XYZ file of C-alpha atoms in Angstrom:
224
model
C 0.000 0.000 0.000
C 1.389 3.399 -0.825
C -0.660 5.160 1.736
C 1.833 7.525 3.318
C 0.772 10.410 1.104
C 1.195 14.089 1.772
C -1.842 14.613 4.023
C -0.505 12.009 6.403
C 2.981 13.347 6.903
C 2.625 14.423 10.525
C 1.852 10.867 11.646
C 4.914 9.276 10.062
C 8.038 8.446 12.024
C 11.669 7.867 11.131
C 13.372 4.646 12.179
C 16.822 3.257 11.596
C 15.873 -0.410 11.500
C 12.496 -1.996 10.768
C 11.770 -5.714 10.839
C 9.079 -7.324 8.696
C 6.191 -9.036 10.418
C 4.376 -12.256 9.670
C 1.239 -11.597 7.652
C -2.156 -12.507 9.062
C -5.749 -11.819 8.111
C -9.021 -10.812 9.650
C -12.141 -9.562 7.903
C -13.224 -6.445 9.797
C -16.698 -4.994 10.069
C -17.097 -1.757 8.175
C -16.679 1.136 10.578
C -16.484 3.942 8.101
C -18.892 5.013 5.374
C -17.341 4.566 1.948
C -18.321 7.401 -0.336
C -17.413 7.017 -3.995
C -17.155 10.243 -5.942
C -17.656 9.459 -9.616
C -15.239 10.881 -12.136
C -14.478 9.842 -15.682
C -10.792 10.638 -16.094
C -8.091 8.809 -14.079
C -4.938 10.628 -12.912
C -6.668 14.049 -13.067
C -9.065 14.008 -10.139
C -7.701 12.904 -6.787
C -10.772 10.769 -6.178
C -11.347 7.178 -7.347
C -12.631 6.966 -10.896
C -15.789 4.864 -10.679
C -15.764 4.253 -14.426
C -12.151 3.069 -14.298
C -12.818 0.842 -11.301
C -15.739 -0.752 -13.123
C -13.488 -1.296 -16.152
C -10.815 -2.937 -14.003
C -13.415 -5.208 -12.432
C -14.420 -6.468 -15.895
C -10.890 -7.835 -16.360
C -11.823 -10.711 -14.046
C -14.827 -11.887 -16.114
C -16.989 -12.280 -13.021
C -14.333 -13.990 -10.897
C -12.363 -11.228 -9.137
C -9.741 -12.262 -6.575
C -10.920 -12.740 -2.998
C -9.161 -13.222 0.357
C -6.437 -10.880 -0.846
C -5.210 -9.870 2.602
C -5.244 -13.495 3.735
C -2.815 -14.248 0.921
C -0.652 -11.252 1.784
C -0.198 -12.694 5.287
C 2.263 -15.232 3.881
C 5.108 -12.775 3.325
C 6.245 -9.273 2.416
C 5.031 -7.231 -0.538
C 7.833 -5.554 -2.456
C 6.957 -2.712 -4.830
C 8.821 -2.992 -8.147
C 6.925 -0.402 -10.215
C 4.928 2.683 -9.234
C 3.305 5.870 -10.563
C 5.481 8.918 -9.769
C 2.428 10.665 -8.275
C 2.279 8.073 -5.502
C 5.954 8.607 -4.711
C 5.819 12.393 -4.905
C 2.941 12.382 -2.406
C 5.256 10.999 0.248
C 6.454 13.345 2.994
C 9.693 15.015 1.931
C 12.498 12.983 3.433
C 14.963 14.267 0.864
C 14.722 17.753 -0.604
C 12.544 17.822 -3.689
C 11.995 14.116 -4.282
C 10.958 11.341 -1.886
C 12.406 8.778 -4.316
C 15.918 10.246 -4.067
C 18.110 7.622 -2.456
C 15.259 5.107 -2.216
C 16.580 1.547 -2.042
C 13.445 -0.468 -1.283
C 9.715 -0.085 -0.643
C 7.924 -2.908 1.161
C 4.594 -3.492 2.909
C 3.552 -5.889 5.675
C 0.261 -6.663 7.412
C 0.121 -6.946 11.208
C -0.237 -10.332 12.872
C -3.797 -9.501 13.929
C -4.760 -8.443 10.409
C -5.889 -5.014 11.598
C -3.191 -2.772 10.143
C -0.835 -2.511 7.193
C 2.539 -0.801 7.368
C 4.655 0.705 4.584
C 8.455 0.769 4.879
C 10.428 3.142 2.631
C 14.116 2.225 2.956
C 16.818 4.693 1.895
C 20.498 4.323 1.085
C 21.396 6.586 4.015
C 20.023 3.881 6.363
C 16.909 5.928 7.178
C 13.496 4.273 7.035
C 10.192 6.086 6.518
C 7.234 4.261 8.068
C 3.461 4.727 7.702
C 0.695 2.569 9.227
C -2.962 2.289 8.200
C -6.074 0.442 9.357
C -7.548 -2.271 7.163
C -11.250 -1.395 7.053
C -12.658 -4.078 4.802
C -12.151 -6.231 1.740
C -14.554 -6.958 -1.111
C -13.713 -8.905 -4.290
C -10.618 -7.311 -5.897
C -10.580 -4.285 -3.532
C -8.942 -3.762 -0.134
C -9.990 -0.585 1.706
C -7.586 1.007 4.189
C -7.699 4.219 6.216
C -5.589 6.325 8.515
C -7.905 7.543 11.313
C -9.313 11.033 10.652
C -8.366 10.857 6.987
C -9.791 9.576 3.726
C -10.281 5.916 2.963
C -8.160 4.469 0.197
C -8.968 1.725 -2.280
C -6.345 -0.757 -3.436
C -7.890 -2.488 -6.437
C -6.253 -5.561 -7.949
C -6.302 -5.534 -11.766
C -3.607 -8.205 -12.282
C -2.600 -11.293 -10.289
C -0.187 -14.020 -11.351
C 2.633 -15.886 -9.595
C 2.448 -13.582 -6.590
C 2.605 -10.438 -8.743
C -0.150 -7.890 -8.044
C -1.123 -4.980 -10.258
C -2.892 -2.369 -8.095
C -4.835 0.840 -8.714
C -4.724 3.115 -5.646
C -7.063 6.045 -5.043
C -8.885 8.045 -2.359
C -12.604 7.407 -1.892
C -13.376 11.002 -0.867
C -11.617 14.288 -0.104
C -11.065 15.590 3.437
C -10.169 19.096 4.599
C -6.536 18.013 4.548
C -6.837 17.254 0.853
C -6.246 14.187 -1.244
C -3.758 12.974 -3.845
C -3.574 11.845 -7.438
C -4.530 8.199 -8.057
C -1.902 5.906 -9.483
C -0.864 2.336 -10.166
C 1.787 0.025 -8.824
C 3.095 -3.495 -9.238
C 3.930 -5.383 -6.069
C 5.355 -8.866 -5.615
C 4.655 -11.199 -2.709
C 7.929 -12.689 -1.441
C 9.922 -11.087 -4.245
C 12.897 -12.986 -5.651
C 14.904 -11.230 -8.361
C 16.002 -14.630 -9.690
C 12.451 -15.974 -10.030
C 11.747 -16.161 -13.777
C 8.008 -16.672 -13.279
C 7.784 -13.499 -11.217
C 9.843 -11.598 -13.782
C 7.544 -12.727 -16.601
C 4.445 -11.815 -14.588
C 5.812 -8.326 -13.902
C 6.189 -7.749 -17.639
C 2.664 -9.062 -18.212
C 1.310 -6.639 -15.609
C 3.037 -3.774 -17.426
C 1.471 -4.961 -20.676
C -1.966 -4.731 -19.050
C -1.160 -1.162 -17.999
C -0.171 -0.371 -21.587
C -3.472 -1.740 -22.840
C -5.387 0.309 -20.264
C -3.290 3.403 -21.096
C -2.344 3.697 -17.428
C 1.355 2.941 -17.750
C 2.961 6.007 -16.183
C 5.082 4.075 -13.696
C 8.785 3.950 -12.900
C 10.949 1.072 -11.704
C 11.528 0.948 -7.938
C 14.901 -0.269 -6.573
C 14.689 -3.589 -4.717
C 17.782 -3.507 -2.525
C 15.759 -4.561 0.501
C 17.057 -5.443 3.970
């Protein structure tokens, strides 16, 4: 999840060492009202594009992935490809560009399945950390939230060999603002020598090309 965007910067902390946690899963009751603001053009409005989300759902031909978080409990998610807008929305750790000096970006889910935590590792040994509550999961979409802020959708549009293509967006705008939606490719238990994973990553990019959503950049994977 790339949820540590600009409106959340005051709740992020800096750590020198962060250990991954074992994934676990729990379906939570919905405690927040999800409001979908409908817009027709992705990457322009900060709010989820209902028309795009419907289009992504059609990819699954009536069989969208379920128990997504339960699967994520089996390891770490490593981001290998991401829209610049989702990186630029990070709190400024380095002047001008949060991706400057980035060596790895990983996500884990807590053992109780209640929260998800992003770890942005940098070459200067600094780690940027952001945690979010898992609100609910419906077929192909995981909804997360940082208390007092907007809910975020993580919608799966590609899944093969542990490789996930995700569309991330805010469900509504708060007084603190929102951010531009984007896409990312994340790999469960990433192995740079795994040929099946490598092929699936390229296939996910091909789907983005077909959808005309391929604005991403490669993320370093020099992870601890």
